[in-house]
Short mmCIF file of C-alpha atoms and ligand atoms in Angstrom, two decimals:
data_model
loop_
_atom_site.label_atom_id
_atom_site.label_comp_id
_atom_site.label_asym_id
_atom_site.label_seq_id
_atom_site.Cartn_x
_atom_site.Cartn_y
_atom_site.Cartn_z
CA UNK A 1 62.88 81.42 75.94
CA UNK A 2 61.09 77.77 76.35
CA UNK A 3 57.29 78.15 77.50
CA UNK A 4 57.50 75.62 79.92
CA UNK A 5 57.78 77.60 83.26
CA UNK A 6 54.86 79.53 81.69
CA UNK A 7 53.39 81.99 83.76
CA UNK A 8 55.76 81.48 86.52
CA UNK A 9 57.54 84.87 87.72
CA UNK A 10 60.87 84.94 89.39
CA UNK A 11 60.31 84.02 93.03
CA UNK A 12 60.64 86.72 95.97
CA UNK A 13 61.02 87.32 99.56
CA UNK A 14 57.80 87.92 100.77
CA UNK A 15 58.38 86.62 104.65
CA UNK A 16 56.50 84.08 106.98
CA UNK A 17 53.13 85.14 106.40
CA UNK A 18 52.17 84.83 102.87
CA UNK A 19 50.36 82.81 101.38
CA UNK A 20 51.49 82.98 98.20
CA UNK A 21 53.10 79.65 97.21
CA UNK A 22 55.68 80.67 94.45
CA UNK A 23 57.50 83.15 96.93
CA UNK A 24 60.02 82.72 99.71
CA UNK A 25 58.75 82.58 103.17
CA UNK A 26 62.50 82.45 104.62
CA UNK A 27 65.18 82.60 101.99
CA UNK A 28 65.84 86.03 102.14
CA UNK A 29 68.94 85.97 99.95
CA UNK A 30 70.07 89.34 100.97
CA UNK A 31 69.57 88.99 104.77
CA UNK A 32 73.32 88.66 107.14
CA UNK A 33 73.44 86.40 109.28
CA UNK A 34 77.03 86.01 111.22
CA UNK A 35 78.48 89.10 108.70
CA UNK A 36 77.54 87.26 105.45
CA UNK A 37 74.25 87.08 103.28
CA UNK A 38 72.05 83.81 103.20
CA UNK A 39 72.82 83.47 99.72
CA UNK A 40 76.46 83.69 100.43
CA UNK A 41 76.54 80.98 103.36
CA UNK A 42 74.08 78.45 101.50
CA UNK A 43 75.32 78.70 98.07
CA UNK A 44 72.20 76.82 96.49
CA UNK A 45 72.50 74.84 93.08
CA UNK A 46 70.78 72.52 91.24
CA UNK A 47 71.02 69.29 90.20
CA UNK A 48 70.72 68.92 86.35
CA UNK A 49 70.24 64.79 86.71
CA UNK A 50 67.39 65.14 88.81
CA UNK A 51 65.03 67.75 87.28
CA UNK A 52 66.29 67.59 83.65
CA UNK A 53 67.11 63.95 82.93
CA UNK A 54 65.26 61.69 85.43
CA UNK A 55 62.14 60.39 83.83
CA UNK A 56 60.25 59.44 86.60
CA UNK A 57 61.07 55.70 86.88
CA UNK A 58 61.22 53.18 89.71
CA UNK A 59 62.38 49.50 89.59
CA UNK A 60 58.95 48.52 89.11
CA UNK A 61 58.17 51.15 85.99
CA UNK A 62 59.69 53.62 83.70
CA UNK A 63 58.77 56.84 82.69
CA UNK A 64 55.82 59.20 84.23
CA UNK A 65 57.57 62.52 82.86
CA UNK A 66 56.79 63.99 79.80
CA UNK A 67 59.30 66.69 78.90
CA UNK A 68 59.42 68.47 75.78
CA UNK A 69 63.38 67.79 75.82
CA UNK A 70 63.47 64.13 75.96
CA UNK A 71 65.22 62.56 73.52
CA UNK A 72 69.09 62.23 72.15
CA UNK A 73 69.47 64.84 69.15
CA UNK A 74 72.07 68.02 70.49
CA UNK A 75 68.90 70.07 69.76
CA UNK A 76 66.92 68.56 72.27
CA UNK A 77 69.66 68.76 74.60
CA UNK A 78 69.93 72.27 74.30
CA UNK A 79 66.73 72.81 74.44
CA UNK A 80 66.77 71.32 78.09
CA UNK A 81 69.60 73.29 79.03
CA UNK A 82 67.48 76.89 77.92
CA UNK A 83 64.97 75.25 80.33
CA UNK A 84 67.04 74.23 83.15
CA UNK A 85 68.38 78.01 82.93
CA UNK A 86 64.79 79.28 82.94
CA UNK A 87 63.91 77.47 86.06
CA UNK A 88 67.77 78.54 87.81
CA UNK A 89 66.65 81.95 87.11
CA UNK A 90 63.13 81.83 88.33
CA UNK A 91 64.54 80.32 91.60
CA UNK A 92 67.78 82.86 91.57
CA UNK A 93 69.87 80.16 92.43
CA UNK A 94 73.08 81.03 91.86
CA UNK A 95 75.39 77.36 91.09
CA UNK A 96 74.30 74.32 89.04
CA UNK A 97 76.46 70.86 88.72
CA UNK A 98 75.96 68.17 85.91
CA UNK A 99 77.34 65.00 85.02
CA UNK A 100 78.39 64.49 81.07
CA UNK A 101 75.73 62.14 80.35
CA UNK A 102 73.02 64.41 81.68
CA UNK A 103 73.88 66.74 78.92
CA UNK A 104 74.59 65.76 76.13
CA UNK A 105 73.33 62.63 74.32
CA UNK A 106 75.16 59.34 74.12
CA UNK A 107 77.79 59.37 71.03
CA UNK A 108 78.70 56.05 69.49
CA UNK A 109 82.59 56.67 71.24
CA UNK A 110 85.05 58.90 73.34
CA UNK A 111 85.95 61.04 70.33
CA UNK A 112 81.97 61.70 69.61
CA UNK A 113 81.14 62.09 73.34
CA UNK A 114 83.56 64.82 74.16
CA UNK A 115 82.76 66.66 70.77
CA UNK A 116 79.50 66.78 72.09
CA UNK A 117 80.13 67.83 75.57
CA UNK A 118 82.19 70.42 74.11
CA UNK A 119 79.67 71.65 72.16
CA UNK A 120 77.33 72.18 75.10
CA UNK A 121 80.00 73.33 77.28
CA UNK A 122 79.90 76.29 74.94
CA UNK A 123 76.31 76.33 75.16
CA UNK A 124 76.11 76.66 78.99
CA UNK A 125 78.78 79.49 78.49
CA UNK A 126 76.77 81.89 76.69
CA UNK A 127 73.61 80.34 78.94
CA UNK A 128 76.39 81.49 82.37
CA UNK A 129 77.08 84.90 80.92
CA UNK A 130 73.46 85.57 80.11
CA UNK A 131 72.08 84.54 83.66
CA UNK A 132 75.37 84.82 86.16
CA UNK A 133 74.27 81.32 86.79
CA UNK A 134 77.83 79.78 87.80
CA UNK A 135 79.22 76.19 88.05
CA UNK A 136 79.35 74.58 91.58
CA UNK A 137 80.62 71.46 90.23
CA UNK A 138 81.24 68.84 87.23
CA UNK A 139 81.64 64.95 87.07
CA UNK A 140 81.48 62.60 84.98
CA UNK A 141 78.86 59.09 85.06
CA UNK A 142 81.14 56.69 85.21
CA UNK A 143 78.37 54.73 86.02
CA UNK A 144 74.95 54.38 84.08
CA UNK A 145 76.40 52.89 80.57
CA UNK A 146 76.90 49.38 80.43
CA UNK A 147 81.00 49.75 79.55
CA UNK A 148 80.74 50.29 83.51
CA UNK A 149 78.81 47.85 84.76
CA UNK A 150 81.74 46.34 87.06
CA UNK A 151 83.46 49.51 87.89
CA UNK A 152 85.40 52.10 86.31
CA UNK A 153 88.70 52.98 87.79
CA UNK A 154 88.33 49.32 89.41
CA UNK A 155 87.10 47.61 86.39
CA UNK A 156 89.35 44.33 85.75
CA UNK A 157 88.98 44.96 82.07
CA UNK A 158 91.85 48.09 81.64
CA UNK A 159 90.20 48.87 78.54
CA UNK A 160 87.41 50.38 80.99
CA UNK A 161 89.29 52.04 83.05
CA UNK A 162 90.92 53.95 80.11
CA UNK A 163 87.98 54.73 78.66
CA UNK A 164 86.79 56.70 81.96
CA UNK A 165 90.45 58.24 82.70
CA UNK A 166 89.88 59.85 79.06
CA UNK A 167 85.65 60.74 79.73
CA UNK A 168 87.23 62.36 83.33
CA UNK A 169 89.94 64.32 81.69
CA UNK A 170 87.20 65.78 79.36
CA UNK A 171 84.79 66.46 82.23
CA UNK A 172 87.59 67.92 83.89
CA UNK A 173 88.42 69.94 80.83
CA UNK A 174 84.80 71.02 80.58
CA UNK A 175 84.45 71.76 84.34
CA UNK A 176 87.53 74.60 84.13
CA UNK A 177 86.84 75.78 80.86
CA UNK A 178 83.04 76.78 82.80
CA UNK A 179 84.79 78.35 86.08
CA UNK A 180 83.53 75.13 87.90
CA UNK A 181 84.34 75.84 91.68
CA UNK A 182 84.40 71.93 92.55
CA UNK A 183 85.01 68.51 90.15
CA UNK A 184 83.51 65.59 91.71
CA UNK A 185 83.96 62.04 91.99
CA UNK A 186 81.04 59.32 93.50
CA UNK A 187 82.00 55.52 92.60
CA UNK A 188 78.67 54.62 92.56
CA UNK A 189 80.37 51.40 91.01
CA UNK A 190 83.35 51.04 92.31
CA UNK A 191 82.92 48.14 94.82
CA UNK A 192 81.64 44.65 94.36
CA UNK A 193 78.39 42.49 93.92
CA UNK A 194 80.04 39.69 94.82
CA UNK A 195 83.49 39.14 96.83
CA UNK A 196 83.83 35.81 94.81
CA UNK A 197 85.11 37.48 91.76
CA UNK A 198 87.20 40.53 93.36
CA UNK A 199 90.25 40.95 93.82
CA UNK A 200 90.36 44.15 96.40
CA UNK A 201 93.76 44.72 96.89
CA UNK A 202 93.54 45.38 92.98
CA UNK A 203 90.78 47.18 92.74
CA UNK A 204 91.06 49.76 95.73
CA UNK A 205 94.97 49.95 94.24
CA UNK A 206 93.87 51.23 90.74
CA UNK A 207 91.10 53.17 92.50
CA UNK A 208 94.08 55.02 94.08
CA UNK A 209 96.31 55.30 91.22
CA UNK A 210 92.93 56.97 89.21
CA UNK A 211 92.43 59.37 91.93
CA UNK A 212 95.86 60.69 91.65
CA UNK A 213 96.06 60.93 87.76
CA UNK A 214 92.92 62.93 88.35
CA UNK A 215 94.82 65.26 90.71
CA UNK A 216 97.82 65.52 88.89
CA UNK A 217 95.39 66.30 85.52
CA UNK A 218 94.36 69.33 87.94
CA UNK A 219 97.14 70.72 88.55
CA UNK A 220 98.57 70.35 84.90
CA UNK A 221 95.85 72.32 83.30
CA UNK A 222 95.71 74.71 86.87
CA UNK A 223 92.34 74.12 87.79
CA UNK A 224 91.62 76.28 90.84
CA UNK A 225 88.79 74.23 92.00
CA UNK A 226 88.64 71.55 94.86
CA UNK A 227 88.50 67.62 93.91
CA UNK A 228 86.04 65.94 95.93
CA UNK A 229 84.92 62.71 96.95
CA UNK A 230 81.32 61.69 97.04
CA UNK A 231 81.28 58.71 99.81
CA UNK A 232 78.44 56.14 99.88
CA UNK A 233 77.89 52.79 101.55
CA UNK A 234 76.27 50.74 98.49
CA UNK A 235 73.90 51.01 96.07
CA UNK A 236 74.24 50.47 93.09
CA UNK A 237 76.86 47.81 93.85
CA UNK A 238 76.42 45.68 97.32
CA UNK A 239 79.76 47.03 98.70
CA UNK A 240 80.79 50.76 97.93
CA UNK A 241 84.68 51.73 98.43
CA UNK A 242 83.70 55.26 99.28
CA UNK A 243 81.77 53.84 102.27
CA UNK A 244 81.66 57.09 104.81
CA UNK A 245 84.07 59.63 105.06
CA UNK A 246 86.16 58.52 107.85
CA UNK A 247 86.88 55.57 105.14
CA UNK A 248 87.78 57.79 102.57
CA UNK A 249 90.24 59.67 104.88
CA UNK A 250 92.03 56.46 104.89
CA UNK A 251 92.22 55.95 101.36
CA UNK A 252 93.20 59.52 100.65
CA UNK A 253 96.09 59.12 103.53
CA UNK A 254 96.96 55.66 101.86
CA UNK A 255 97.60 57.12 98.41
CA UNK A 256 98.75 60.91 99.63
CA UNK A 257 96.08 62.80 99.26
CA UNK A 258 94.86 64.06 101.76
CA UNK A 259 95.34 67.88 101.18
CA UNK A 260 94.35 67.61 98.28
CA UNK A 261 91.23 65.91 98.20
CA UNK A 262 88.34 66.82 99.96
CA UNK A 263 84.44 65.35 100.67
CA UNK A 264 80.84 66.11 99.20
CA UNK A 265 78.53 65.01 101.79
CA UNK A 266 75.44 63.78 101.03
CA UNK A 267 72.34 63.55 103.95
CA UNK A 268 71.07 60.11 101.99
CA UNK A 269 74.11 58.59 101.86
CA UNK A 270 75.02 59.09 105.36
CA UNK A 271 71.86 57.68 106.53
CA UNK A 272 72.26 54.59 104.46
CA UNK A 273 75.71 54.37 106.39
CA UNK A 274 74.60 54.39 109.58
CA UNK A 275 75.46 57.61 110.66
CA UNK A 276 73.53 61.15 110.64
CA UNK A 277 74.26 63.63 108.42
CA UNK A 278 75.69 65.54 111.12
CA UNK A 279 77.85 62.71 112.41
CA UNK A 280 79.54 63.18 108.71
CA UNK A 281 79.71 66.79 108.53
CA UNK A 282 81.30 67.07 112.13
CA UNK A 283 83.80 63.56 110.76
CA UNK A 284 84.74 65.56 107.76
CA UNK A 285 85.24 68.89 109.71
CA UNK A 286 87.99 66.99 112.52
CA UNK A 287 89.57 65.50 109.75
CA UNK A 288 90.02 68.62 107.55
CA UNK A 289 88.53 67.50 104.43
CA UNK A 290 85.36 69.23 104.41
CA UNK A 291 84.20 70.38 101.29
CA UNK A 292 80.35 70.58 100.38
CA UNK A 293 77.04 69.02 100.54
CA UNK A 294 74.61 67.02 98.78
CA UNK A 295 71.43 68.24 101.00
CA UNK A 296 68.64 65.99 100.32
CA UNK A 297 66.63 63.42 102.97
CA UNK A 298 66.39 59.73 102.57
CA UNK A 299 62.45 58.01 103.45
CA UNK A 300 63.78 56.49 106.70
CA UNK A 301 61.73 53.24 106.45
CA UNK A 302 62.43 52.02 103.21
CA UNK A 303 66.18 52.11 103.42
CA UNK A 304 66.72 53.24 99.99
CA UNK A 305 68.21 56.44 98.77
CA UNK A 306 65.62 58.06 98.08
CA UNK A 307 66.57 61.61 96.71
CA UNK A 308 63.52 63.35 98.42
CA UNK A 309 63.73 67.31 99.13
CA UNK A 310 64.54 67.92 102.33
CA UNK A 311 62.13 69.33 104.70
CA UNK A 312 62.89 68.92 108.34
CA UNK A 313 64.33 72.21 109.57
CA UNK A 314 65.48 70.47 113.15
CA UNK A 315 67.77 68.02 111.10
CA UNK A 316 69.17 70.68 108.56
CA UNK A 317 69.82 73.13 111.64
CA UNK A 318 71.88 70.68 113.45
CA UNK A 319 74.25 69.93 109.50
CA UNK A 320 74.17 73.82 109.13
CA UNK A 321 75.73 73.46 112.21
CA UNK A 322 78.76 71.28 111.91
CA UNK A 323 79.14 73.33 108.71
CA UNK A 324 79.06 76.84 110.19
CA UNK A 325 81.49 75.50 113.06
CA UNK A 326 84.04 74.38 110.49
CA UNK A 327 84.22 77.64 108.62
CA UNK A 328 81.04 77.51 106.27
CA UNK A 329 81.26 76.76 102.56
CA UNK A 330 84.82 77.80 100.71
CA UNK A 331 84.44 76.16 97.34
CA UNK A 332 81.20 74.05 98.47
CA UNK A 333 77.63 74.31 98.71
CA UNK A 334 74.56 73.50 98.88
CA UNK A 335 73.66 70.89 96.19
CA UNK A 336 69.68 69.36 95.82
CA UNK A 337 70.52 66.48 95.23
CA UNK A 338 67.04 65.55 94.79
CA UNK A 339 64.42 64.57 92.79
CA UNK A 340 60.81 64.91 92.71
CA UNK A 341 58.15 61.64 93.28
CA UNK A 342 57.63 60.87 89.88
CA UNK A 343 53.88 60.98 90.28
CA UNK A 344 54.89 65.30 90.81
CA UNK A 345 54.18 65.33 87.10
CA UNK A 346 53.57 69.84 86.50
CA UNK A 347 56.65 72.40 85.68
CA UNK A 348 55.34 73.97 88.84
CA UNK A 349 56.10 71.13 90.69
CA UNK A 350 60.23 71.20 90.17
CA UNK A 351 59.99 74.71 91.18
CA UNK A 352 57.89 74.22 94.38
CA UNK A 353 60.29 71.62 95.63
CA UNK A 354 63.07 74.07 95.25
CA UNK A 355 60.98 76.86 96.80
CA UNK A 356 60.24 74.56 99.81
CA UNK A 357 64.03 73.07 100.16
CA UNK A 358 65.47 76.55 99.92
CA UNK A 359 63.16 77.74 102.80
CA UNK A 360 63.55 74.78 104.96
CA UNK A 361 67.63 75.17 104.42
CA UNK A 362 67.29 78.85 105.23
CA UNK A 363 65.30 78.64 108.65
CA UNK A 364 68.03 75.45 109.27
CA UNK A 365 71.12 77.94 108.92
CA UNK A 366 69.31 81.06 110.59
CA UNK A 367 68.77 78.44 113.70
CA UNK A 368 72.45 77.26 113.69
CA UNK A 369 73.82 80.62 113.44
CA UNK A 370 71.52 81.63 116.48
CA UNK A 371 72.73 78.58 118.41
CA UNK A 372 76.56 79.26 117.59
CA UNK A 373 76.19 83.01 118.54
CA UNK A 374 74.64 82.01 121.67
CA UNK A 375 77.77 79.96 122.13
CA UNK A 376 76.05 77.98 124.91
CA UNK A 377 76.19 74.80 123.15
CA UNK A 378 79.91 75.31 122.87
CA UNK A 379 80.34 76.50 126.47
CA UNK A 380 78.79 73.19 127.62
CA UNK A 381 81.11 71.03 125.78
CA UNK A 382 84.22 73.35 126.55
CA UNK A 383 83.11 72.71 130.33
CA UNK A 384 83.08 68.73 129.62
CA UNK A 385 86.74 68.59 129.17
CA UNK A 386 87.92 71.66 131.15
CA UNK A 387 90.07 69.21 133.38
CA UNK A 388 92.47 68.89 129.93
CA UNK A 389 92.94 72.63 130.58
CA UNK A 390 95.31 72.08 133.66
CA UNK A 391 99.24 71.91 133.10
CA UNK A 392 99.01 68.57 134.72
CA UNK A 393 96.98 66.98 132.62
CA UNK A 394 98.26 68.13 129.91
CA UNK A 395 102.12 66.56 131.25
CA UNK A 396 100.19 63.27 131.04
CA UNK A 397 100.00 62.84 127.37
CA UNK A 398 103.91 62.88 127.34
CA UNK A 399 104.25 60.13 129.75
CA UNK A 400 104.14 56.53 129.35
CA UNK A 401 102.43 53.85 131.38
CA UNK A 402 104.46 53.65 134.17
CA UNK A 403 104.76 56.98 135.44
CA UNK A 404 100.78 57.83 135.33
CA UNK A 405 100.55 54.46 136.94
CA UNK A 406 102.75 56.04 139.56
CA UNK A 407 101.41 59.22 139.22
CA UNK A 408 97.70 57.62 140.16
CA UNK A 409 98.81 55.81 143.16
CA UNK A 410 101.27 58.81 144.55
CA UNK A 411 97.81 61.25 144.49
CA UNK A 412 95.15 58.78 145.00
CA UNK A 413 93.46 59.36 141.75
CA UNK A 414 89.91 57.36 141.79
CA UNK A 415 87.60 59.67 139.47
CA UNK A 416 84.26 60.84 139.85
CA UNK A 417 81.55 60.37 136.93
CA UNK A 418 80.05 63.78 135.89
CA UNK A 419 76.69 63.29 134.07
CA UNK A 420 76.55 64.01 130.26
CA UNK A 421 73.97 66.20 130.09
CA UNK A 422 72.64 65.06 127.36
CA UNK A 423 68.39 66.12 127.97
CA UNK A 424 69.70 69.11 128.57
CA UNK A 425 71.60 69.82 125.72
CA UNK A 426 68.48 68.63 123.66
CA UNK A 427 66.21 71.21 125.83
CA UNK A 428 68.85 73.63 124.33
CA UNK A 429 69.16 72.82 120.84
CA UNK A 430 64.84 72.98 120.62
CA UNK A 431 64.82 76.70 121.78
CA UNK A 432 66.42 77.21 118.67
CA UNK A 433 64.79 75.59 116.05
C1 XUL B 1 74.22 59.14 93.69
C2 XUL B 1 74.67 60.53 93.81
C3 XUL B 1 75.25 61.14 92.58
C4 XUL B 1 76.40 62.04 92.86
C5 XUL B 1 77.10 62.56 91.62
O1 XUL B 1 73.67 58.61 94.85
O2 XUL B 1 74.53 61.16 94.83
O3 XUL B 1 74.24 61.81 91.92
O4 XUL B 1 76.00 63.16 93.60
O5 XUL B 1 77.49 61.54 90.76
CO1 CO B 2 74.99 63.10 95.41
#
């Protein structure tokens, strides 16, 4: 036991009305909803980067966090992971995911790294048992150390890109060896700053070649868990590979993988694509690779990613949407992938932000499932294309050209516009949430 949660308790149900701010007002983790508990449809986990190895810093300063853990001896670092357990348990979430480098210090190479990770891996084990705290996913950071500074798997130097094939296989290792339902991968620098020094037809080739050593390392060792793909326009680098899912369905299909390879969605990332997180979810779901979420919100002015918790229950009803309509979570979940403001300085702050994202996420899925069970949402788009029902139109698709042309002028074809509907499908959609 660490004091730093001091004086905390375990947080409860306690419903709507209280006021009491270390409780649950609407994650009620034993409450069904569509035949299955919240807890079992949201699958909550933390972030170890975030609330155990961020220090607070901006571009324009460093470090506002004090934590008793900081610091690179394997003492310190397990005395962050007795804390990060602490704070899992006092929020009974039941999955955390970690990257190498957020637990375990630097070593001076490969061979000193993975005895490290190793050595923690162990640690979390006995942390796991004690707790039932389980693994949602693992990765690796091929991305912070300044080996990887132009890539990783797309690195021109091939001395880089062996060094993270070996730090993956290890991560990978580590990831099984914990029961790790997911391994992910986010290229946070595999693109380019400049197109004046890249050769893309390399880089994206290698990129491919990486991902399928990485699924071929899977299956050697049997790990039952699902590779995913983290996709994400830029930043870090300028250009991102990984840009938005529907571009990393065309990779995957380039290099033959996709059934095997799914997506992590993240809410920040889409934004700074362009799309809404929904627009991704619902990409994802049509395309079959649908795997799990990222669930944080970006600031929507200042066009960064900005890691904030979320807390708009409209926009996480209409995600918990797309992801309730494609099956809910199998091997996914729901992943804060965010971090406080670094002026949020207390212990009781990371476990307020949790409290608060966990709620918001619950009253988001309650709303979806509500909306789905009413089915009207789905009865209005079924109605949009009900003309595809008839025999007819269905003939058309195997025709060519000609015949529809001949088709059109032998029944006088000269359609109608229908309106959209699209006010009051909104109307709809805000009795709900
Ligand atoms: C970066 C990001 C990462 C991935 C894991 O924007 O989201 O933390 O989730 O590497
Ligand atoms: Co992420």
């Amino acid at each position: 036991m660490t004091d730093f949660f001091k004086g905390i308790p375990p947080l409860a149900y306690e419903g709507p009305d209280s006021s009491n701010a270390f409780s649950f007002r609407h994650y009620d983790p034993a409450r069904k909803v569509m035949g299955k508990t919240l807890a079992d449809h949201l699958r909550f986990s933390v972030a170890y980067w975030h609330s155990f190895a961020w220090p607070g810093g901006d571009p324009f300063g460093g470090q506002t966090f004090e934590r008793p853990w900081f610091g690179d001896t394997m003492d310190l670092a397990k005395l962050k992971a007795d804390t990060a357990f602490e704070m899992f348990r006092i929020l009974g979430v039941p999955f955390f995911c970690f990257h190498d480098a957020d637990v375990r210090p630097e070593g001076a190479d490969f061979v000193e790294n993975t005895a490290r990770l190793e050595e923690i891996t162990d640690y979390f084990l006995e942390n796991m048992e004690d707790t039932g705290v389980r693994l949602l996913w693992g990765t690796a950071n091929l991305f912070s150390h300044r080996r990887y500074m132009a890539g990783a798997a797309t690195n021109p130097d091939p001395d880089v890109f062996a060094f993270a094939a070996a730090t993956v296989k290890s991560c990978l290792d580590a990831t099984h060896k914990l029961g790790g339902e997911n391994y992910v991968l986010w290229g946070g620098r595999e693109g380019y700053e400049t197109l004046l020094n890249t050769d893309l037809s390399r880089e994206r080739a290698h990129a491919g070649r990486f991902l399928q050593m990485v699924v071929e390392y899977k299956h050697k060792i049997g790990f039952p868990g699902t590779i995913l793909i983290e996709p994400k326009p830029q930043e870090p680098t300028k250009h991102q590979y990984d840009h938005d899912v529907a571009t990393v369905y065309g990779f995957l299909k380039e290099f033959g993988l996709e059934t095997e390879v799914k997506v992590n969605i993240e809410q920040g990332h889409a934004i700074l694509a362009g799309h809404s997180f929904e627009h991704e979810l619902a990409m994802a779901a049509s395309l079959g690779i649908f795997g799990s979420i990222d669930m944080n919100r970006n600031d929507y002015q200042s066009g960064w990613d900005t890691d904030q918790f979320p807390n708009s229950v409209p926009e996480v009803a209409l995600a918990y949407y797309e992801v309730l309509k494609a099956g809910g979570f199998t091997t996914g979940g729901t992943n804060f992938d965010a971090k406080l403001r670094r002026q949020s300085l207390d212990p009781e702050d990371l476990i307020l932000a949790h409290a608060g994202a966990m709620d918001v996420c619950a009253r988001g899925l309650m709303a979806a499932a509500a909306m789905l069970e009413d089915g009207g949402l789905e009865d209005m788009r079924a109605a949009r294309y009900a003309g595809w029902n008839s025999d007819d139109a269905q003939a058309m698709l195997g025709e060519d050209l000609a015949s529809i042309a001949a088709r059109v002028t032998r029944d006088g074809i000269n359609p109608t516009p229908v309106s959209g509907r699209q006010e009051r499908l909104e109307n709809w959609v805000n009795r709900f949430v």
